[in-house]
Amino acid sequence: MAQTLSSGIKKFDGNDNVTRASMNENWLVIDRNLRNYREKVDTTTYDATNKVYTTVEYLRPENDSRYLRAVLSNKVGGNYTTDTWNLYDDSGTTVIDTVIWTLTYDANGIVTDKVPNK
């Protein structure tokens, strides 16, 4: 049974039936981790109380198309408890995957845990 490493790469056991699709998923993870994406901040989403922008996009360096859009939401007790990542196709217009993270904070408002809900 394949294990998913912290990087998102699937590590297969010797008896796993590995498909081309699963290998392509691994290559996409590697590509995502090696690229130098340009960060684009939506300045209209600045939360002055928390001193954070709630929406940030990451653009591909080769054509400025959207790769990822991260949005903080569900503000509870002054802290955002959800971080939603929408990942886009090569054109940057169609969402191909969504990862929703649950954020946990300590008493000082510092994130102590970030767990994917996918």
mmCIF file of N, CA and C in Angstrom:
data_model
loop_
_atom_site.group_PDB
_atom_site.id
_atom_site.type_symbol
_atom_site.label_atom_id
_atom_site.label_comp_id
_atom_site.label_asym_id
_atom_site.label_seq_id
_atom_site.Cartn_x
_atom_site.Cartn_y
_atom_site.Cartn_z
ATOM 1 N N MET A 1 0.844 -1.183 0.000
ATOM 2 C CA MET A 1 0.000 0.000 0.000
ATOM 3 C C MET A 1 0.891 1.249 0.000
ATOM 4 N N ALA A 2 0.585 2.171 -0.882
ATOM 5 C CA ALA A 2 1.381 3.392 -0.986
ATOM 6 C C ALA A 2 1.200 4.259 0.251
ATOM 7 N N GLN A 3 2.294 4.871 0.681
ATOM 8 C CA GLN A 3 2.263 5.831 1.776
ATOM 9 C C GLN A 3 2.451 7.216 1.167
ATOM 10 N N THR A 4 1.759 8.204 1.726
ATOM 11 C CA THR A 4 1.966 9.570 1.266
ATOM 12 C C THR A 4 2.938 10.244 2.217
ATOM 13 N N LEU A 5 4.058 10.700 1.664
ATOM 14 C CA LEU A 5 5.080 11.381 2.453
ATOM 15 C C LEU A 5 4.638 12.812 2.747
ATOM 16 N N SER A 6 5.303 13.469 3.658
ATOM 17 C CA SER A 6 4.932 14.844 4.025
ATOM 18 C C SER A 6 5.003 15.801 2.843
ATOM 19 N N SER A 7 5.801 15.481 1.846
ATOM 20 C CA SER A 7 5.909 16.311 0.641
ATOM 21 C C SER A 7 4.704 16.161 -0.273
ATOM 22 N N GLY A 8 3.901 15.103 -0.043
ATOM 23 C CA GLY A 8 2.767 14.816 -0.918
ATOM 24 C C GLY A 8 3.070 13.713 -1.920
ATOM 25 N N ILE A 9 4.317 13.276 -1.985
ATOM 26 C CA ILE A 9 4.715 12.214 -2.905
ATOM 27 C C ILE A 9 4.282 10.864 -2.337
ATOM 28 N N LYS A 10 3.738 10.021 -3.220
ATOM 29 C CA LYS A 10 3.342 8.683 -2.807
ATOM 30 C C LYS A 10 4.544 7.751 -2.900
ATOM 31 N N LYS A 11 4.791 7.014 -1.826
ATOM 32 C CA LYS A 11 5.881 6.036 -1.784
ATOM 33 C C LYS A 11 5.241 4.658 -1.881
ATOM 34 N N PHE A 12 5.579 3.913 -2.913
ATOM 35 C CA PHE A 12 4.939 2.636 -3.175
ATOM 36 C C PHE A 12 5.751 1.483 -2.599
ATOM 37 N N ASP A 13 5.037 0.454 -2.164
ATOM 38 C CA ASP A 13 5.665 -0.777 -1.702
ATOM 39 C C ASP A 13 6.002 -1.647 -2.908
ATOM 40 N N GLY A 14 6.847 -2.632 -2.705
ATOM 41 C CA GLY A 14 7.289 -3.505 -3.790
ATOM 42 C C GLY A 14 6.177 -4.272 -4.471
ATOM 43 N N ASN A 15 5.083 -4.549 -3.779
ATOM 44 C CA ASN A 15 4.004 -5.332 -4.381
ATOM 45 C C ASN A 15 2.836 -4.464 -4.857
ATOM 46 N N ASP A 16 2.982 -3.137 -4.821
ATOM 47 C CA ASP A 16 1.923 -2.242 -5.284
ATOM 48 C C ASP A 16 1.819 -2.274 -6.805
ATOM 49 N N ASN A 17 0.589 -2.181 -7.290
ATOM 50 C CA ASN A 17 0.347 -2.039 -8.721
ATOM 51 C C ASN A 17 0.370 -0.545 -9.020
ATOM 52 N N VAL A 18 1.486 -0.061 -9.530
ATOM 53 C CA VAL A 18 1.682 1.374 -9.737
ATOM 54 C C VAL A 18 1.201 1.747 -11.134
ATOM 55 N N THR A 19 0.281 2.717 -11.192
ATOM 56 C CA THR A 19 -0.268 3.143 -12.474
ATOM 57 C C THR A 19 0.485 4.366 -12.991
ATOM 58 N N ARG A 20 0.323 4.604 -14.264
ATOM 59 C CA ARG A 20 0.923 5.790 -14.873
ATOM 60 C C ARG A 20 0.325 7.051 -14.243
ATOM 61 N N ALA A 21 -0.971 7.016 -13.939
ATOM 62 C CA ALA A 21 -1.631 8.176 -13.338
ATOM 63 C C ALA A 21 -1.025 8.494 -11.973
ATOM 64 N N SER A 22 -0.752 7.480 -11.168
ATOM 65 C CA SER A 22 -0.176 7.739 -9.845
ATOM 66 C C SER A 22 1.254 8.266 -9.956
ATOM 67 N N MET A 23 1.990 7.812 -10.935
ATOM 68 C CA MET A 23 3.334 8.336 -11.147
ATOM 69 C C MET A 23 3.262 9.796 -11.631
ATOM 70 N N ASN A 24 2.300 10.090 -12.504
ATOM 71 C CA ASN A 24 2.132 11.472 -12.967
ATOM 72 C C ASN A 24 1.781 12.394 -11.808
ATOM 73 N N GLU A 25 0.970 11.916 -10.853
ATOM 74 C CA GLU A 25 0.654 12.711 -9.669
ATOM 75 C C GLU A 25 1.929 13.040 -8.905
ATOM 76 N N ASN A 26 2.822 12.062 -8.774
ATOM 77 C CA ASN A 26 4.095 12.309 -8.087
ATOM 78 C C ASN A 26 4.923 13.351 -8.824
ATOM 79 N N TRP A 27 4.961 13.288 -10.157
ATOM 80 C CA TRP A 27 5.727 14.266 -10.926
ATOM 81 C C TRP A 27 5.153 15.667 -10.750
ATOM 82 N N LEU A 28 3.822 15.772 -10.654
ATOM 83 C CA LEU A 28 3.210 17.081 -10.424
ATOM 84 C C LEU A 28 3.600 17.649 -9.063
ATOM 85 N N VAL A 29 3.664 16.779 -8.050
ATOM 86 C CA VAL A 29 4.081 17.222 -6.717
ATOM 87 C C VAL A 29 5.522 17.720 -6.761
ATOM 88 N N ILE A 30 6.379 16.990 -7.437
ATOM 89 C CA ILE A 30 7.788 17.392 -7.554
ATOM 90 C C ILE A 30 7.891 18.728 -8.273
ATOM 91 N N ASP A 31 7.164 18.874 -9.379
ATOM 92 C CA ASP A 31 7.184 20.118 -10.135
ATOM 93 C C ASP A 31 6.699 21.279 -9.277
ATOM 94 N N ARG A 32 5.621 21.063 -8.546
ATOM 95 C CA ARG A 32 5.047 22.098 -7.670
ATOM 96 C C ARG A 32 6.058 22.547 -6.624
ATOM 97 N N ASN A 33 6.810 21.596 -6.073
ATOM 98 C CA ASN A 33 7.759 21.913 -4.999
ATOM 99 C C ASN A 33 9.040 22.559 -5.500
ATOM 100 N N LEU A 34 9.359 22.424 -6.786
ATOM 101 C CA LEU A 34 10.607 22.964 -7.315
ATOM 102 C C LEU A 34 10.466 24.327 -7.982
ATOM 103 N N ARG A 35 9.283 24.687 -8.373
ATOM 104 C CA ARG A 35 9.086 25.953 -9.092
ATOM 105 C C ARG A 35 9.194 27.154 -8.169
ATOM 106 N N ASN A 36 9.558 28.280 -8.752
ATOM 107 C CA ASN A 36 9.578 29.550 -8.031
ATOM 108 C C ASN A 36 8.339 30.348 -8.423
ATOM 109 N N TYR A 37 7.240 30.094 -7.726
ATOM 110 C CA TYR A 37 5.998 30.788 -8.030
ATOM 111 C C TYR A 37 6.051 32.226 -7.541
ATOM 112 N N ARG A 38 5.371 33.097 -8.275
ATOM 113 C CA ARG A 38 5.295 34.506 -7.884
ATOM 114 C C ARG A 38 4.065 34.683 -7.014
ATOM 115 N N GLU A 39 4.258 35.295 -5.860
ATOM 116 C CA GLU A 39 3.162 35.514 -4.922
ATOM 117 C C GLU A 39 2.449 36.814 -5.279
ATOM 118 N N LYS A 40 1.117 36.745 -5.356
ATOM 119 C CA LYS A 40 0.310 37.919 -5.656
ATOM 120 C C LYS A 40 -0.709 38.075 -4.529
ATOM 121 N N VAL A 41 -0.595 39.149 -3.785
ATOM 122 C CA VAL A 41 -1.454 39.382 -2.630
ATOM 123 C C VAL A 41 -2.643 40.241 -3.050
ATOM 124 N N ASP A 42 -3.845 39.828 -2.614
ATOM 125 C CA ASP A 42 -5.038 40.631 -2.835
ATOM 126 C C ASP A 42 -5.116 41.653 -1.702
ATOM 127 N N THR A 43 -4.677 42.864 -1.968
ATOM 128 C CA THR A 43 -4.563 43.884 -0.917
ATOM 129 C C THR A 43 -5.913 44.285 -0.326
ATOM 130 N N THR A 44 -7.005 43.986 -1.036
ATOM 131 C CA THR A 44 -8.330 44.314 -0.496
ATOM 132 C C THR A 44 -8.748 43.355 0.612
ATOM 133 N N THR A 45 -7.991 42.272 0.809
ATOM 134 C CA THR A 45 -8.364 41.273 1.813
ATOM 135 C C THR A 45 -7.527 41.393 3.084
ATOM 136 N N TYR A 46 -6.895 42.527 3.288
ATOM 137 C CA TYR A 46 -6.049 42.701 4.470
ATOM 138 C C TYR A 46 -6.899 42.802 5.730
ATOM 139 N N ASP A 47 -6.582 41.963 6.715
ATOM 140 C CA ASP A 47 -7.232 41.983 8.025
ATOM 141 C C ASP A 47 -6.270 42.697 8.967
ATOM 142 N N ALA A 48 -6.554 43.959 9.276
ATOM 143 C CA ALA A 48 -5.652 44.778 10.086
ATOM 144 C C ALA A 48 -5.531 44.256 11.513
ATOM 145 N N THR A 49 -6.589 43.655 12.024
ATOM 146 C CA THR A 49 -6.550 43.124 13.388
ATOM 147 C C THR A 49 -5.548 41.981 13.501
ATOM 148 N N ASN A 50 -5.589 41.069 12.532
ATOM 149 C CA ASN A 50 -4.695 39.907 12.548
ATOM 150 C C ASN A 50 -3.400 40.149 11.777
ATOM 151 N N LYS A 51 -3.334 41.286 11.074
ATOM 152 C CA LYS A 51 -2.163 41.625 10.266
ATOM 153 C C LYS A 51 -1.840 40.533 9.252
ATOM 154 N N VAL A 52 -2.869 40.149 8.489
ATOM 155 C CA VAL A 52 -2.713 39.075 7.510
ATOM 156 C C VAL A 52 -3.619 39.362 6.311
ATOM 157 N N TYR A 53 -3.137 38.975 5.124
ATOM 158 C CA TYR A 53 -3.977 38.998 3.928
ATOM 159 C C TYR A 53 -4.714 37.670 3.876
ATOM 160 N N THR A 54 -6.017 37.707 3.655
ATOM 161 C CA THR A 54 -6.782 36.465 3.668
ATOM 162 C C THR A 54 -6.819 35.768 2.309
ATOM 163 N N THR A 55 -6.386 36.443 1.262
ATOM 164 C CA THR A 55 -6.338 35.814 -0.060
ATOM 165 C C THR A 55 -4.984 36.079 -0.704
ATOM 166 N N VAL A 56 -4.331 34.997 -1.099
ATOM 167 C CA VAL A 56 -3.030 35.082 -1.768
ATOM 168 C C VAL A 56 -3.050 34.121 -2.946
ATOM 169 N N GLU A 57 -2.547 34.575 -4.085
ATOM 170 C CA GLU A 57 -2.434 33.720 -5.264
ATOM 171 C C GLU A 57 -0.968 33.479 -5.583
ATOM 172 N N TYR A 58 -0.706 32.322 -6.165
ATOM 173 C CA TYR A 58 0.630 31.972 -6.627
ATOM 174 C C TYR A 58 0.550 31.765 -8.125
ATOM 175 N N LEU A 59 1.399 32.507 -8.845
ATOM 176 C CA LEU A 59 1.372 32.495 -10.305
ATOM 177 C C LEU A 59 2.572 31.756 -10.864
ATOM 178 N N ARG A 60 2.338 31.090 -12.003
ATOM 179 C CA ARG A 60 3.418 30.357 -12.663
ATOM 180 C C ARG A 60 4.419 31.349 -13.262
ATOM 181 N N PRO A 61 5.708 31.061 -13.100
ATOM 182 C CA PRO A 61 6.714 32.012 -13.592
ATOM 183 C C PRO A 61 6.763 32.124 -15.109
ATOM 184 N N GLU A 62 6.388 31.070 -15.813
ATOM 185 C CA GLU A 62 6.546 31.093 -17.270
ATOM 186 C C GLU A 62 5.452 31.875 -17.993
ATOM 187 N N ASN A 63 4.256 32.026 -17.378
ATOM 188 C CA ASN A 63 3.184 32.727 -18.098
ATOM 189 C C ASN A 63 2.245 33.530 -17.192
ATOM 190 N N ASP A 64 2.556 33.626 -15.923
ATOM 191 C CA ASP A 64 1.739 34.366 -14.956
ATOM 192 C C ASP A 64 0.325 33.806 -14.787
ATOM 193 N N SER A 65 0.084 32.562 -15.225
ATOM 194 C CA SER A 65 -1.237 31.977 -14.995
ATOM 195 C C SER A 65 -1.335 31.538 -13.534
ATOM 196 N N ARG A 66 -2.541 31.540 -13.016
ATOM 197 C CA ARG A 66 -2.769 31.177 -11.623
ATOM 198 C C ARG A 66 -2.470 29.688 -11.422
ATOM 199 N N TYR A 67 -1.668 29.389 -10.417
ATOM 200 C CA TYR A 67 -1.380 28.002 -10.035
ATOM 201 C C TYR A 67 -2.194 27.621 -8.800
ATOM 202 N N LEU A 68 -2.205 28.515 -7.800
ATOM 203 C CA LEU A 68 -2.854 28.220 -6.535
ATOM 204 C C LEU A 68 -3.457 29.499 -5.962
ATOM 205 N N ARG A 69 -4.633 29.356 -5.380
ATOM 206 C CA ARG A 69 -5.272 30.471 -4.669
ATOM 207 C C ARG A 69 -5.562 29.987 -3.263
ATOM 208 N N ALA A 70 -5.000 30.664 -2.279
ATOM 209 C CA ALA A 70 -5.187 30.303 -0.870
ATOM 210 C C ALA A 70 -6.073 31.348 -0.209
ATOM 211 N N VAL A 71 -7.109 30.879 0.506
ATOM 212 C CA VAL A 71 -8.051 31.783 1.154
ATOM 213 C C VAL A 71 -8.252 31.347 2.607
ATOM 214 N N LEU A 72 -8.007 32.290 3.519
ATOM 215 C CA LEU A 72 -8.287 32.055 4.937
ATOM 216 C C LEU A 72 -9.746 32.405 5.204
ATOM 217 N N SER A 73 -10.429 31.565 6.028
ATOM 218 C CA SER A 73 -11.836 31.819 6.340
ATOM 219 C C SER A 73 -12.175 31.237 7.714
ATOM 220 N N ASN A 74 -13.440 31.352 8.074
ATOM 221 C CA ASN A 74 -13.954 30.851 9.360
ATOM 222 C C ASN A 74 -13.194 31.443 10.542
ATOM 223 N N LYS A 75 -13.340 32.734 10.703
ATOM 224 C CA LYS A 75 -12.662 33.422 11.799
ATOM 225 C C LYS A 75 -13.389 33.117 13.114
ATOM 226 N N VAL A 76 -12.675 32.500 14.035
ATOM 227 C CA VAL A 76 -13.222 32.128 15.338
ATOM 228 C C VAL A 76 -12.306 32.695 16.417
ATOM 229 N N GLY A 77 -12.860 33.494 17.308
ATOM 230 C CA GLY A 77 -12.049 34.063 18.379
ATOM 231 C C GLY A 77 -10.862 34.864 17.879
ATOM 232 N N GLY A 78 -10.993 35.483 16.735
ATOM 233 C CA GLY A 78 -9.915 36.302 16.198
ATOM 234 C C GLY A 78 -8.947 35.566 15.288
ATOM 235 N N ASN A 79 -9.090 34.224 15.151
ATOM 236 C CA ASN A 79 -8.177 33.444 14.314
ATOM 237 C C ASN A 79 -8.938 32.742 13.188
ATOM 238 N N TYR A 80 -8.314 32.671 12.027
ATOM 239 C CA TYR A 80 -8.899 31.957 10.893
ATOM 240 C C TYR A 80 -8.631 30.465 11.058
ATOM 241 N N THR A 81 -9.672 29.655 11.036
ATOM 242 C CA THR A 81 -9.519 28.221 11.299
ATOM 243 C C THR A 81 -9.489 27.373 10.035
ATOM 244 N N THR A 82 -9.715 27.988 8.879
ATOM 245 C CA THR A 82 -9.720 27.237 7.622
ATOM 246 C C THR A 82 -8.837 27.939 6.598
ATOM 247 N N ASP A 83 -8.005 27.154 5.923
ATOM 248 C CA ASP A 83 -7.165 27.641 4.826
ATOM 249 C C ASP A 83 -7.491 26.778 3.615
ATOM 250 N N THR A 84 -8.142 27.360 2.615
ATOM 251 C CA THR A 84 -8.575 26.608 1.434
ATOM 252 C C THR A 84 -7.644 26.902 0.268
ATOM 253 N N TRP A 85 -7.084 25.834 -0.306
ATOM 254 C CA TRP A 85 -6.203 25.960 -1.461
ATOM 255 C C TRP A 85 -6.926 25.419 -2.685
ATOM 256 N N ASN A 86 -7.106 26.257 -3.696
ATOM 257 C CA ASN A 86 -7.600 25.819 -4.992
ATOM 258 C C ASN A 86 -6.418 25.764 -5.940
ATOM 259 N N LEU A 87 -6.209 24.603 -6.551
ATOM 260 C CA LEU A 87 -5.126 24.424 -7.515
ATOM 261 C C LEU A 87 -5.727 24.440 -8.914
ATOM 262 N N TYR A 88 -5.035 25.100 -9.849
ATOM 263 C CA TYR A 88 -5.574 25.350 -11.178
ATOM 264 C C TYR A 88 -4.824 24.598 -12.270
ATOM 265 N N ASP A 89 -5.535 24.385 -13.390
ATOM 266 C CA ASP A 89 -4.922 23.752 -14.560
ATOM 267 C C ASP A 89 -3.881 24.694 -15.168
ATOM 268 N N ASP A 90 -3.230 24.249 -16.221
ATOM 269 C CA ASP A 90 -2.157 25.039 -16.832
ATOM 270 C C ASP A 90 -2.622 26.395 -17.352
ATOM 271 N N SER A 91 -3.905 26.510 -17.711
ATOM 272 C CA SER A 91 -4.407 27.801 -18.200
ATOM 273 C C SER A 91 -4.665 28.775 -17.052
ATOM 274 N N GLY A 92 -4.760 28.250 -15.817
ATOM 275 C CA GLY A 92 -4.997 29.094 -14.654
ATOM 276 C C GLY A 92 -6.441 29.499 -14.468
ATOM 277 N N THR A 93 -7.370 28.836 -15.188
ATOM 278 C CA THR A 93 -8.775 29.226 -15.111
ATOM 279 C C THR A 93 -9.682 28.165 -14.489
ATOM 280 N N THR A 94 -9.274 26.905 -14.536
ATOM 281 C CA THR A 94 -10.125 25.817 -14.047
ATOM 282 C C THR A 94 -9.503 25.174 -12.818
ATOM 283 N N VAL A 95 -10.291 25.074 -11.744
ATOM 284 C CA VAL A 95 -9.828 24.408 -10.523
ATOM 285 C C VAL A 95 -9.771 22.911 -10.782
ATOM 286 N N ILE A 96 -8.596 22.313 -10.516
ATOM 287 C CA ILE A 96 -8.442 20.872 -10.722
ATOM 288 C C ILE A 96 -8.348 20.104 -9.405
ATOM 289 N N ASP A 97 -8.121 20.818 -8.310
ATOM 290 C CA ASP A 97 -8.046 20.160 -7.013
ATOM 291 C C ASP A 97 -8.240 21.216 -5.924
ATOM 292 N N THR A 98 -8.774 20.786 -4.811
ATOM 293 C CA THR A 98 -8.958 21.666 -3.660
ATOM 294 C C THR A 98 -8.465 20.950 -2.416
ATOM 295 N N VAL A 99 -7.672 21.636 -1.622
ATOM 296 C CA VAL A 99 -7.212 21.107 -0.339
ATOM 297 C C VAL A 99 -7.682 22.086 0.732
ATOM 298 N N ILE A 100 -8.377 21.567 1.737
ATOM 299 C CA ILE A 100 -8.874 22.404 2.825
ATOM 300 C C ILE A 100 -8.129 22.003 4.090
ATOM 301 N N TRP A 101 -7.509 22.983 4.721
ATOM 302 C CA TRP A 101 -6.710 22.762 5.919
ATOM 303 C C TRP A 101 -7.464 23.309 7.138
ATOM 304 N N THR A 102 -7.408 22.597 8.252
ATOM 305 C CA THR A 102 -7.916 23.098 9.522
ATOM 306 C C THR A 102 -6.727 23.594 10.332
ATOM 307 N N LEU A 103 -6.805 24.851 10.779
ATOM 308 C CA LEU A 103 -5.716 25.475 11.526
ATOM 309 C C LEU A 103 -6.040 25.479 13.017
ATOM 310 N N THR A 104 -5.049 25.147 13.830
ATOM 311 C CA THR A 104 -5.169 25.183 15.285
ATOM 312 C C THR A 104 -4.138 26.172 15.808
ATOM 313 N N TYR A 105 -4.524 26.953 16.810
ATOM 314 C CA TYR A 105 -3.676 28.018 17.350
ATOM 315 C C TYR A 105 -3.377 27.785 18.829
ATOM 316 N N ASP A 106 -2.272 28.365 19.289
ATOM 317 C CA ASP A 106 -1.986 28.378 20.724
ATOM 318 C C ASP A 106 -2.600 29.641 21.336
ATOM 319 N N ALA A 107 -2.398 29.841 22.614
ATOM 320 C CA ALA A 107 -2.985 30.983 23.331
ATOM 321 C C ALA A 107 -2.494 32.327 22.808
ATOM 322 N N ASN A 108 -1.336 32.341 22.127
ATOM 323 C CA ASN A 108 -0.766 33.576 21.583
ATOM 324 C C ASN A 108 -1.189 33.844 20.138
ATOM 325 N N GLY A 109 -2.051 32.983 19.598
ATOM 326 C CA GLY A 109 -2.501 33.166 18.229
ATOM 327 C C GLY A 109 -1.527 32.671 17.176
ATOM 328 N N ILE A 110 -0.599 31.816 17.565
ATOM 329 C CA ILE A 110 0.371 31.225 16.641
ATOM 330 C C ILE A 110 -0.162 29.864 16.171
ATOM 331 N N VAL A 111 -0.107 29.616 14.859
ATOM 332 C CA VAL A 111 -0.569 28.327 14.333
ATOM 333 C C VAL A 111 0.325 27.222 14.877
ATOM 334 N N THR A 112 -0.298 26.223 15.501
ATOM 335 C CA THR A 112 0.449 25.094 16.063
ATOM 336 C C THR A 112 0.210 23.806 15.283
ATOM 337 N N ASP A 113 -0.848 23.787 14.477
ATOM 338 C CA ASP A 113 -1.152 22.580 13.704
ATOM 339 C C ASP A 113 -1.942 22.968 12.464
ATOM 340 N N LYS A 114 -1.672 22.269 11.376
ATOM 341 C CA LYS A 114 -2.363 22.501 10.105
ATOM 342 C C LYS A 114 -2.630 21.126 9.509
ATOM 343 N N VAL A 115 -3.901 20.712 9.511
ATOM 344 C CA VAL A 115 -4.263 19.357 9.111
ATOM 345 C C VAL A 115 -5.134 19.412 7.851
ATOM 346 N N PRO A 116 -4.739 18.667 6.801
ATOM 347 C CA PRO A 116 -5.577 18.643 5.585
ATOM 348 C C PRO A 116 -6.841 17.825 5.836
ATOM 349 N N ASN A 117 -7.966 18.295 5.294
ATOM 350 C CA ASN A 117 -9.251 17.608 5.443
ATOM 351 C C ASN A 117 -9.639 16.835 4.201
ATOM 352 N N LYS A 118 -8.726 16.647 3.293
ATOM 353 C CA LYS A 118 -9.046 16.023 2.012
ATOM 354 C C LYS A 118 -9.197 14.545 2.110
#
